[in-house]
mmCIF file of C-alpha atoms in Angstrom:
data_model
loop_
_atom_site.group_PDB
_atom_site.id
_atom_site.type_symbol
_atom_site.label_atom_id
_atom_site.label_comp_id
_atom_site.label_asym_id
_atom_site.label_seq_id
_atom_site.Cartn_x
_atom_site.Cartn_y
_atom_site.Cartn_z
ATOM 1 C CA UNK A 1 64.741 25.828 53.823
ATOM 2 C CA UNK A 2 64.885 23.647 56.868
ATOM 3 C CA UNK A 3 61.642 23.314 59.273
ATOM 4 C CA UNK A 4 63.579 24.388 62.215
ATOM 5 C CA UNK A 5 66.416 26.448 62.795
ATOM 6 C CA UNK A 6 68.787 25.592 65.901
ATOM 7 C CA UNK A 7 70.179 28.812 67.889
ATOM 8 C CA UNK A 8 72.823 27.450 69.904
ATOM 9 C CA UNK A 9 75.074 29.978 72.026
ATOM 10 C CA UNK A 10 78.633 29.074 72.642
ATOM 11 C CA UNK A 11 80.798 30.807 75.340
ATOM 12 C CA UNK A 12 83.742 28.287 77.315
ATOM 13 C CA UNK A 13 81.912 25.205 77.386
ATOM 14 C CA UNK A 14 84.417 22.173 75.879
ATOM 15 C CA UNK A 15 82.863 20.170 78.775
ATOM 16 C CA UNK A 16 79.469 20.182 77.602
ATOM 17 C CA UNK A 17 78.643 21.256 73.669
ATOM 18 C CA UNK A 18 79.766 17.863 72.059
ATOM 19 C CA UNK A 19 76.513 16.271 73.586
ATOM 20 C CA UNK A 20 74.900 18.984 73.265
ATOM 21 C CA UNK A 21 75.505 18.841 69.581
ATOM 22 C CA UNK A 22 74.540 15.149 69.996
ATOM 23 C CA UNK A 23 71.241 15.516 71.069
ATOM 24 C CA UNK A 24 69.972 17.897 68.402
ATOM 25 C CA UNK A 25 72.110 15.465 65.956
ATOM 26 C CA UNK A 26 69.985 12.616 67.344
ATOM 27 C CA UNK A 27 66.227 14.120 67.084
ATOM 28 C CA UNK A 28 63.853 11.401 65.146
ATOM 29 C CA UNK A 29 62.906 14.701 63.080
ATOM 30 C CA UNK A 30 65.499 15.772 61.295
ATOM 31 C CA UNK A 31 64.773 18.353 58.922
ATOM 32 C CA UNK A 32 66.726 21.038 60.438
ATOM 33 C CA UNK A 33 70.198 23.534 60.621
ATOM 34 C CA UNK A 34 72.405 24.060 63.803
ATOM 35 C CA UNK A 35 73.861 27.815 63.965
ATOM 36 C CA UNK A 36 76.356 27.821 66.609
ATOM 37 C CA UNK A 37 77.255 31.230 67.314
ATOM 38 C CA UNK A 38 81.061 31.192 68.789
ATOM 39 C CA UNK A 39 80.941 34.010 71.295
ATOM 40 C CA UNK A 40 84.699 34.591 71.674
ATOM 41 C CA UNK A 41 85.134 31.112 73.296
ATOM 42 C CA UNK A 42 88.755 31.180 75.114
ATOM 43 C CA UNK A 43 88.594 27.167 75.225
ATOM 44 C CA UNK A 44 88.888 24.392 73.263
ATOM 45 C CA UNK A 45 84.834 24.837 72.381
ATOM 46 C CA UNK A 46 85.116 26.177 69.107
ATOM 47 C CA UNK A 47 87.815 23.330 68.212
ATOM 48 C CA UNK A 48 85.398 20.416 68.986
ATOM 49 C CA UNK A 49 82.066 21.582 67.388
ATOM 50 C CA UNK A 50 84.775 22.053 63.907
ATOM 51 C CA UNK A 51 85.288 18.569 64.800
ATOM 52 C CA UNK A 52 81.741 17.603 64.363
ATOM 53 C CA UNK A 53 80.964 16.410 60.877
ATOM 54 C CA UNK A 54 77.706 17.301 59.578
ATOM 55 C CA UNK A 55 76.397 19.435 56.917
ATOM 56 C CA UNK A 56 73.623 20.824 59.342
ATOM 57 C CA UNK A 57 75.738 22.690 61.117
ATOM 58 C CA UNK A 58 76.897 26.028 60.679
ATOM 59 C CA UNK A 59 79.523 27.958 63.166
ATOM 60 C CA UNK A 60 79.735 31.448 63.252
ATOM 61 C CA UNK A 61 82.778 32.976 65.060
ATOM 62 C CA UNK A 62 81.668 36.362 66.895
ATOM 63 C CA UNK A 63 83.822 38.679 69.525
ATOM 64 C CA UNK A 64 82.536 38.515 72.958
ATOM 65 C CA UNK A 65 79.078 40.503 73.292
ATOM 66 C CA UNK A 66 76.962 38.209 75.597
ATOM 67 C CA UNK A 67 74.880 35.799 75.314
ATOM 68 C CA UNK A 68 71.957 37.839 74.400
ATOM 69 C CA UNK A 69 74.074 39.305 71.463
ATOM 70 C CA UNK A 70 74.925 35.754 70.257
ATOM 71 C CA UNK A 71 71.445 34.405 70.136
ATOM 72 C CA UNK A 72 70.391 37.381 68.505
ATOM 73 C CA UNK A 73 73.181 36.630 65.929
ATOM 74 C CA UNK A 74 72.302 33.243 66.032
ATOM 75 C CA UNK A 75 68.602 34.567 64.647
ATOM 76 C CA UNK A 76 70.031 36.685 62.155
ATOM 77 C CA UNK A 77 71.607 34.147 60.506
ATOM 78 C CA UNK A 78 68.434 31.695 60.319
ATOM 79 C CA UNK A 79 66.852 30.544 57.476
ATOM 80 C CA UNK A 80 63.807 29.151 58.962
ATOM 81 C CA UNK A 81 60.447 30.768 59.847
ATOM 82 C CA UNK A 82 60.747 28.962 62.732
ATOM 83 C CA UNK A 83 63.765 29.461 65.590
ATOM 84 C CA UNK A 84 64.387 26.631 68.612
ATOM 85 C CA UNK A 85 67.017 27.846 70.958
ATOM 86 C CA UNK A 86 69.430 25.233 72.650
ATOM 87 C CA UNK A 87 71.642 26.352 75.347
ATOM 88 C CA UNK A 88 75.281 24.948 75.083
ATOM 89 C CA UNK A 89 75.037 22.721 78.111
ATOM 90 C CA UNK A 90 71.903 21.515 77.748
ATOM 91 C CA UNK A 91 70.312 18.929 76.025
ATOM 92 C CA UNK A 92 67.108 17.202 74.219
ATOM 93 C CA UNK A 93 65.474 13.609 73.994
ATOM 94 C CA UNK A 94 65.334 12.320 70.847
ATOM 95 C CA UNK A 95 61.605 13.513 70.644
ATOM 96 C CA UNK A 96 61.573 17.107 71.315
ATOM 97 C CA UNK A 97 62.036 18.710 67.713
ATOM 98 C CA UNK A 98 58.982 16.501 66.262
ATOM 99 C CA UNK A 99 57.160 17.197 69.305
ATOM 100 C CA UNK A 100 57.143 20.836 69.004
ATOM 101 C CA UNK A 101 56.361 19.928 65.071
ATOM 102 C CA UNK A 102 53.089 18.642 66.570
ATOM 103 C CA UNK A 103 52.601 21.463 68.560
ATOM 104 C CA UNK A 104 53.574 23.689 65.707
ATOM 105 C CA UNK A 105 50.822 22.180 63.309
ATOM 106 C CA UNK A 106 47.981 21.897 65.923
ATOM 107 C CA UNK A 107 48.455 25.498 66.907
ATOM 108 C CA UNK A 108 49.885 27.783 63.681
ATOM 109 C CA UNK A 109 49.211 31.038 65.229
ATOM 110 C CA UNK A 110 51.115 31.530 68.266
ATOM 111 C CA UNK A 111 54.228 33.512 69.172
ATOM 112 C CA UNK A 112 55.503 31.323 71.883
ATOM 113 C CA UNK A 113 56.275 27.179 71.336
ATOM 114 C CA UNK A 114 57.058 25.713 75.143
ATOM 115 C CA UNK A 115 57.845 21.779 75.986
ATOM 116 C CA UNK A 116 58.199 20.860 79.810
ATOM 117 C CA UNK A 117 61.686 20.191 81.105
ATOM 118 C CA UNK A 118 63.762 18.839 84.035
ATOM 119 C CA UNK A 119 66.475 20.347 85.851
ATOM 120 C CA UNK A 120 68.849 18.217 86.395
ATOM 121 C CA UNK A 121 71.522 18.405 89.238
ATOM 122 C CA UNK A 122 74.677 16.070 89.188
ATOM 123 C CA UNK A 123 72.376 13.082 88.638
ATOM 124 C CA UNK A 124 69.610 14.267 90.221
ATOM 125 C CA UNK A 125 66.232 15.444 88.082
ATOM 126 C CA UNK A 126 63.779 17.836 88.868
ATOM 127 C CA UNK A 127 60.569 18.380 87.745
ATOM 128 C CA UNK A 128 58.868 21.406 86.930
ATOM 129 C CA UNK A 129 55.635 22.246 88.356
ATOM 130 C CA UNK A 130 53.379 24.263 86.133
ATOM 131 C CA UNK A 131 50.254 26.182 87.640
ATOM 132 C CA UNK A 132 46.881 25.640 85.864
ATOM 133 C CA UNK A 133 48.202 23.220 83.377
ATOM 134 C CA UNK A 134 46.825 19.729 82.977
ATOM 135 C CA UNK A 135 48.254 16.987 84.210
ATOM 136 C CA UNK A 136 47.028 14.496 81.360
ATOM 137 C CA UNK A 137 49.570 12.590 79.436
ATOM 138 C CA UNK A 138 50.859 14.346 76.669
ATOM 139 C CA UNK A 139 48.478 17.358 76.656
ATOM 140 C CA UNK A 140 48.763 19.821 74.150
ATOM 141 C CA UNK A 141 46.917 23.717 74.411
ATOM 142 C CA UNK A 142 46.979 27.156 74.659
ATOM 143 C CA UNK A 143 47.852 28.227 77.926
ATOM 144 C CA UNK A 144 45.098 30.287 79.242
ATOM 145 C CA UNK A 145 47.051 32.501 81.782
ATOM 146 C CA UNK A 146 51.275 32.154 80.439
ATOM 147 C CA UNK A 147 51.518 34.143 84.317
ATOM 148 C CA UNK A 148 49.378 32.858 86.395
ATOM 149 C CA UNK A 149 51.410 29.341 84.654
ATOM 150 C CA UNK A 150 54.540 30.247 85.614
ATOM 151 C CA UNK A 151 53.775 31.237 89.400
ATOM 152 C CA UNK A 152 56.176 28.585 90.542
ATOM 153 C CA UNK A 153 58.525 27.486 87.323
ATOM 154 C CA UNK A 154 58.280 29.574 83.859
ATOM 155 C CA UNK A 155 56.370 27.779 81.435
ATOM 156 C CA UNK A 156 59.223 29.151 78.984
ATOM 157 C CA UNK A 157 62.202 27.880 79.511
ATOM 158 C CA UNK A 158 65.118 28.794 76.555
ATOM 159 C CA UNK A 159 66.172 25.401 76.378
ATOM 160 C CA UNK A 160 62.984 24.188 75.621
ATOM 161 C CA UNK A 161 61.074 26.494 73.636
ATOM 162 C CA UNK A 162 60.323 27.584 69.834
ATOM 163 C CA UNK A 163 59.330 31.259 68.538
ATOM 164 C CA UNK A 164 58.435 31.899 64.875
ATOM 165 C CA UNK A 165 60.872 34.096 63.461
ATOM 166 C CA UNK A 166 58.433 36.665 62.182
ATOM 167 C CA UNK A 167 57.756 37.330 65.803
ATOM 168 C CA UNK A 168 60.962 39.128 66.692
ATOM 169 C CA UNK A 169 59.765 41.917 63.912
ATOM 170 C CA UNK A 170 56.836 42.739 66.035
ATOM 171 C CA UNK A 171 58.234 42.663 69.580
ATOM 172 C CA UNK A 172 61.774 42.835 69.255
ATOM 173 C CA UNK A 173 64.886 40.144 70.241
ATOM 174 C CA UNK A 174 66.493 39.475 73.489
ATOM 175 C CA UNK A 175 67.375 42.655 75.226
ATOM 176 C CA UNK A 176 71.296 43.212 74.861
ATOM 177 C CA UNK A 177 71.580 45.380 77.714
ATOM 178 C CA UNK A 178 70.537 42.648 80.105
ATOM 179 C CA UNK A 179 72.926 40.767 81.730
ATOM 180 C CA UNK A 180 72.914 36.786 81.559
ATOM 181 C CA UNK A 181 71.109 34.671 84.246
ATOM 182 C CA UNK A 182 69.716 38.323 84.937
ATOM 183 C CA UNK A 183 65.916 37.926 83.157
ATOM 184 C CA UNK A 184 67.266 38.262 79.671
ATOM 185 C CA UNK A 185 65.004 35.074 78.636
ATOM 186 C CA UNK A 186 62.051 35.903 80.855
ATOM 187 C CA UNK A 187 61.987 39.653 79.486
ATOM 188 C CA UNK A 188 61.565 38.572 76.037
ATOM 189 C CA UNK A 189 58.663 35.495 76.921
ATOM 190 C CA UNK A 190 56.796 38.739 78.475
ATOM 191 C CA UNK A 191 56.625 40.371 75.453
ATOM 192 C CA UNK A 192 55.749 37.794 73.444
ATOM 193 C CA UNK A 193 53.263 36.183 76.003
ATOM 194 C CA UNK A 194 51.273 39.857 76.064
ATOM 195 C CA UNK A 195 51.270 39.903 72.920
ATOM 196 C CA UNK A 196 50.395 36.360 71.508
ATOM 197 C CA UNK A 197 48.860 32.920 72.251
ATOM 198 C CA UNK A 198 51.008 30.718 74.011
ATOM 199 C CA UNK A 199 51.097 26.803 73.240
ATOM 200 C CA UNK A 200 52.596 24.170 75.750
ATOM 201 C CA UNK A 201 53.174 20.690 75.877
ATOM 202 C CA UNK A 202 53.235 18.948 79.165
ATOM 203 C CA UNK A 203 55.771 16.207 77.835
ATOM 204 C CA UNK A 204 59.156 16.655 79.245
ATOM 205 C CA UNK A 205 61.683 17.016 76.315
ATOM 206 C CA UNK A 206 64.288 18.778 77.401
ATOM 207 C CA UNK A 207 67.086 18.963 80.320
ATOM 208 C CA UNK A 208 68.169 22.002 82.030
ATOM 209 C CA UNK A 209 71.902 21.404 83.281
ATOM 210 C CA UNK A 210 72.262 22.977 86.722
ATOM 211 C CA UNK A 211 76.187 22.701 86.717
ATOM 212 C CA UNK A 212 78.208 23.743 90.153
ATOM 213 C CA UNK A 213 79.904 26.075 88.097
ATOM 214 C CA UNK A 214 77.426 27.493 86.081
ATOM 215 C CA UNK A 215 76.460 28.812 89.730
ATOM 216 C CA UNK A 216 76.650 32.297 88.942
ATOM 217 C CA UNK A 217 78.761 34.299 92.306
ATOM 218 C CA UNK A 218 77.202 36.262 94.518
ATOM 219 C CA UNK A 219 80.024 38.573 94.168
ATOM 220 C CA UNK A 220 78.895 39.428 90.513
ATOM 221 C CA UNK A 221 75.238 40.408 91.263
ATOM 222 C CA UNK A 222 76.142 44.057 91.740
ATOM 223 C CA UNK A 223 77.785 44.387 88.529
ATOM 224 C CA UNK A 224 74.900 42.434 86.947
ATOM 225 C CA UNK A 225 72.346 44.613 84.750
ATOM 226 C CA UNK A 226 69.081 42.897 85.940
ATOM 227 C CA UNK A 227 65.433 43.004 83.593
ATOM 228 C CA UNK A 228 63.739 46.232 84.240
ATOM 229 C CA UNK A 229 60.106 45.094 85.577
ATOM 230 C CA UNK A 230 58.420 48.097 86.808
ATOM 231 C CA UNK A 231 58.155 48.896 82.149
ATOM 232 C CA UNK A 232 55.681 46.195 82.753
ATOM 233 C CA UNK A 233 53.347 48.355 85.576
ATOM 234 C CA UNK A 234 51.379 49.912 83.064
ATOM 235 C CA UNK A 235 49.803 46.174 82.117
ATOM 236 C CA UNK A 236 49.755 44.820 85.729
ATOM 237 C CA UNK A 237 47.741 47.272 86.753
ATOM 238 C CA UNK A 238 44.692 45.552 84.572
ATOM 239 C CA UNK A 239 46.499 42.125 85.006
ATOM 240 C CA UNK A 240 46.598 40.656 88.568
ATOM 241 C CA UNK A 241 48.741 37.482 87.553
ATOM 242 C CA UNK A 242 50.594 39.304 85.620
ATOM 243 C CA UNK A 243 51.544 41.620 88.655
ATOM 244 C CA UNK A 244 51.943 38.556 90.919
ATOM 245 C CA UNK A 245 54.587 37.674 88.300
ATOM 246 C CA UNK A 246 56.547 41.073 88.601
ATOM 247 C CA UNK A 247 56.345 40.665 92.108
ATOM 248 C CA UNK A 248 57.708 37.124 92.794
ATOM 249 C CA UNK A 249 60.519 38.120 89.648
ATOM 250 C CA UNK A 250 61.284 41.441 92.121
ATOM 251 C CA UNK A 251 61.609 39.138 95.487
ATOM 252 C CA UNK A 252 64.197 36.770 93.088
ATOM 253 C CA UNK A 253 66.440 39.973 92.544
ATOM 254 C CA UNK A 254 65.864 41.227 96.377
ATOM 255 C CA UNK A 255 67.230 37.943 97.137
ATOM 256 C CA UNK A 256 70.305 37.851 95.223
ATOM 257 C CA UNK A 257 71.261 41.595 96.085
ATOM 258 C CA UNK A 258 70.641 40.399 99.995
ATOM 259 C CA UNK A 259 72.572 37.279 99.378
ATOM 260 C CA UNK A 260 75.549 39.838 98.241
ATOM 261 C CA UNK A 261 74.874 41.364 101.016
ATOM 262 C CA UNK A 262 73.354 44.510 99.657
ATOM 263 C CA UNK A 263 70.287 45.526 101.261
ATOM 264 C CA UNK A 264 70.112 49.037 99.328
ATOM 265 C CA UNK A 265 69.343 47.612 96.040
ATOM 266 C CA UNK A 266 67.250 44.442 97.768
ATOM 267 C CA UNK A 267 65.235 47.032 99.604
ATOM 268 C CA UNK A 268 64.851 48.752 96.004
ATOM 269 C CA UNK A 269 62.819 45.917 95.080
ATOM 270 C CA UNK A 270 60.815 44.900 98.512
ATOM 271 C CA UNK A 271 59.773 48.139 97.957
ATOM 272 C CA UNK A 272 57.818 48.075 95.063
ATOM 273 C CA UNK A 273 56.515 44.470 95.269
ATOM 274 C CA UNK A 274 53.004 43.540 96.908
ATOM 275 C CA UNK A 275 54.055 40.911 100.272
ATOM 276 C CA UNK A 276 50.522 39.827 99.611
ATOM 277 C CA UNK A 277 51.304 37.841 96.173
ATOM 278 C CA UNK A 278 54.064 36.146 98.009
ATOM 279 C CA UNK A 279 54.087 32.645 99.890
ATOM 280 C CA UNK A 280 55.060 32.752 104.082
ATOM 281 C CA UNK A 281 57.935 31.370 102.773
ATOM 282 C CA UNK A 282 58.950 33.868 100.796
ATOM 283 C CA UNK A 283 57.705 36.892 103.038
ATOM 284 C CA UNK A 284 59.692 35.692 105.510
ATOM 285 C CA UNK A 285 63.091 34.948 103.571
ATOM 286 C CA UNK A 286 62.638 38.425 102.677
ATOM 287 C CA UNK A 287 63.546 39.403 106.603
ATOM 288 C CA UNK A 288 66.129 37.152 107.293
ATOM 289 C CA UNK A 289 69.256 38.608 107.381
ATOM 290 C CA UNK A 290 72.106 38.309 104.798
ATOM 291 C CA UNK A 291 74.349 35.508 106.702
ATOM 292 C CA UNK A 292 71.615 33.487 108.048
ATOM 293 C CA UNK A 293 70.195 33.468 104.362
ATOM 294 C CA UNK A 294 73.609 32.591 102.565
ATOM 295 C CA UNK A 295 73.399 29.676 105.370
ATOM 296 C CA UNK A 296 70.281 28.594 104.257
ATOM 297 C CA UNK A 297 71.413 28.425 100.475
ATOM 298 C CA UNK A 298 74.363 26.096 101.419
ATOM 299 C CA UNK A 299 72.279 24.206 102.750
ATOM 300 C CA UNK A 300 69.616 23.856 99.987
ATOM 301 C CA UNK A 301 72.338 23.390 97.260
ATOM 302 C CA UNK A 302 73.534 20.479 99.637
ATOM 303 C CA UNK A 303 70.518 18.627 100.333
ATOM 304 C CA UNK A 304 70.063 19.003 96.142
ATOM 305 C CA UNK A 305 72.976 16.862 95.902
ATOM 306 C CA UNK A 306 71.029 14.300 97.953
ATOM 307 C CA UNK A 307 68.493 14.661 95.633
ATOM 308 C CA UNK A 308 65.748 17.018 97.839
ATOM 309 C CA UNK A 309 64.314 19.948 96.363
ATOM 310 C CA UNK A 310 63.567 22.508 98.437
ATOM 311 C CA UNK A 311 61.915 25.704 96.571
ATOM 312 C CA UNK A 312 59.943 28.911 98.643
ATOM 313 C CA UNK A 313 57.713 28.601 95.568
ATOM 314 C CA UNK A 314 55.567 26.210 96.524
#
């Protein structure tokens, strides 16, 4: 039995999985499997991981279901206690597997494993800013509020996190019904985070590829099948970060429906939110109107390329 399994979902991306592959392939720990889980790839994806000699890895070939389908898959077919998901187009430094080892052994008894990560931009890196966590080098702890922690970037990011398998019997696997890029990740940290202790490692080990055309288009958000927040009322009503959370998650959808300019479903979800957990920022991108907002996206996605990060987060 290896000490980690690898979950890696594969849909179209012959760009991007051969050093993807790479990276895991290159961890200084080593003791591990790689399930690729083919989900219907129409490119020459599957064709170059086959390519890729290495005992470790395992590729299963799946029809199209989603990405929430194929991880699950992905878990089904582990044989490790303990699962460390890998998005296609992303990647690790050489030190992330033993470092969630560490992390692993210090704290046995959590649901959630989280590293910090950059987002990365053409060649531009971003850090992620983490409420409440401390900025020593290389701290390692429980995270005493997970969302109060991720006010301003999730402390779980797929790419960079670990969950013992034995935790999907208790609260379930990623939500199928949920469309990708639509919460399907953050729904499932929820559960797990209200449920169980929650370790983090400040130490950035992992990269979050913000490809142009990853971009997902505005003109798909209506078809999208976002997470259903308001299940989680009953607990925010005892939880004040937690409802924070909800709310600043419900002003991310309002601003994606406004951005495809439709202010039925945005107003949906200004609806229900509290304006007084959100920034000035925020409140006020909430009443800008559709074409003056798409304006000021084009303009944040270009002054990313110059490497300035503007975010109504912080």
């Amino acid at each position: 039995m290896p000490f980690f399994s690898v979950v890696i979902p594969l849909y179209n991306k012959e760009k991007h999985i051969k050093g993807t592959i790479k990276s895991v392939l290159d961890q200084s720990f080593g003791d591990f499997e790689i399930i690729i889980v083919n989900d219907g790839s129409t490119d020459n994806s599957a064709t170059i991981v086959d390519s890729i000699q290495d005992k470790r890895i395992l590729k299963f070939d799946i029809e199209n279901k989603g990405v929430c389908h194929a991880r699950n898959y992905g878990i089904s077919k582990a044989s490790s206690k303990l699962i460390a998901f890998l998005d296609a187009d992303d990647y690790w430094y050489p030190f992330h597997l033993s470092d969630l080892k560490k992390l692993y052994e210090e704290f046995p008894n959590c649901g959630l494993y989280a590293k910090a990560y950059f987002k990365q931009f053409e060649n531009v890196k971003i850090a992620s800013i983490f409420n409440k966590i401390p900025q020593t080098e290389n701290w390692m702890g429980i995270v005493d509020d997970y969302f109060a922690s991720s006010h301003i970037n999730c402390i779980a990011w797929t790419s960079a996190v670990m969950v013992p398998k034995s935790i999907f019997k208790d609260v379930g696997n990623f939500d199928e019904k949920i469309t990708m890029g639509a919460g399907e990740d953050i729904d499932l940290w929820m559960r797990i985070a209200l449920k169980f202790p929650v370790a983090f490692h400040n130490k950035v080990s992992a990269i979050h590829m913000l490809h142009a055309e990853n971009r997902i288009s505005n003109t798909n958000t209506n078809l999208r099948q976002f997470i259903d927040l308001d299940k989680y009322n009953p607990e925010s009503q005892s939880n004040k970060s937690l409802k924070t959370y909800l709310d600043l998650n419900r002003y991310s959808i309002a601003l994606q429906y406004k951005l495809a300019f439709n202010n039925k479903k945005a107003n949906d979800y200004i609806k229900n939110l509290d304006s007084s957990n959100l920034n000035w920022k925020q409140n006020l991108l909430l009443k800008v109107n559709s074409r003056l907002l798409k304006i000021l996206f084009q303009l944040k996605f270009k002054l990313r390329q110059k490497g300035i990060n503007l975010s109504s987060y912080r």
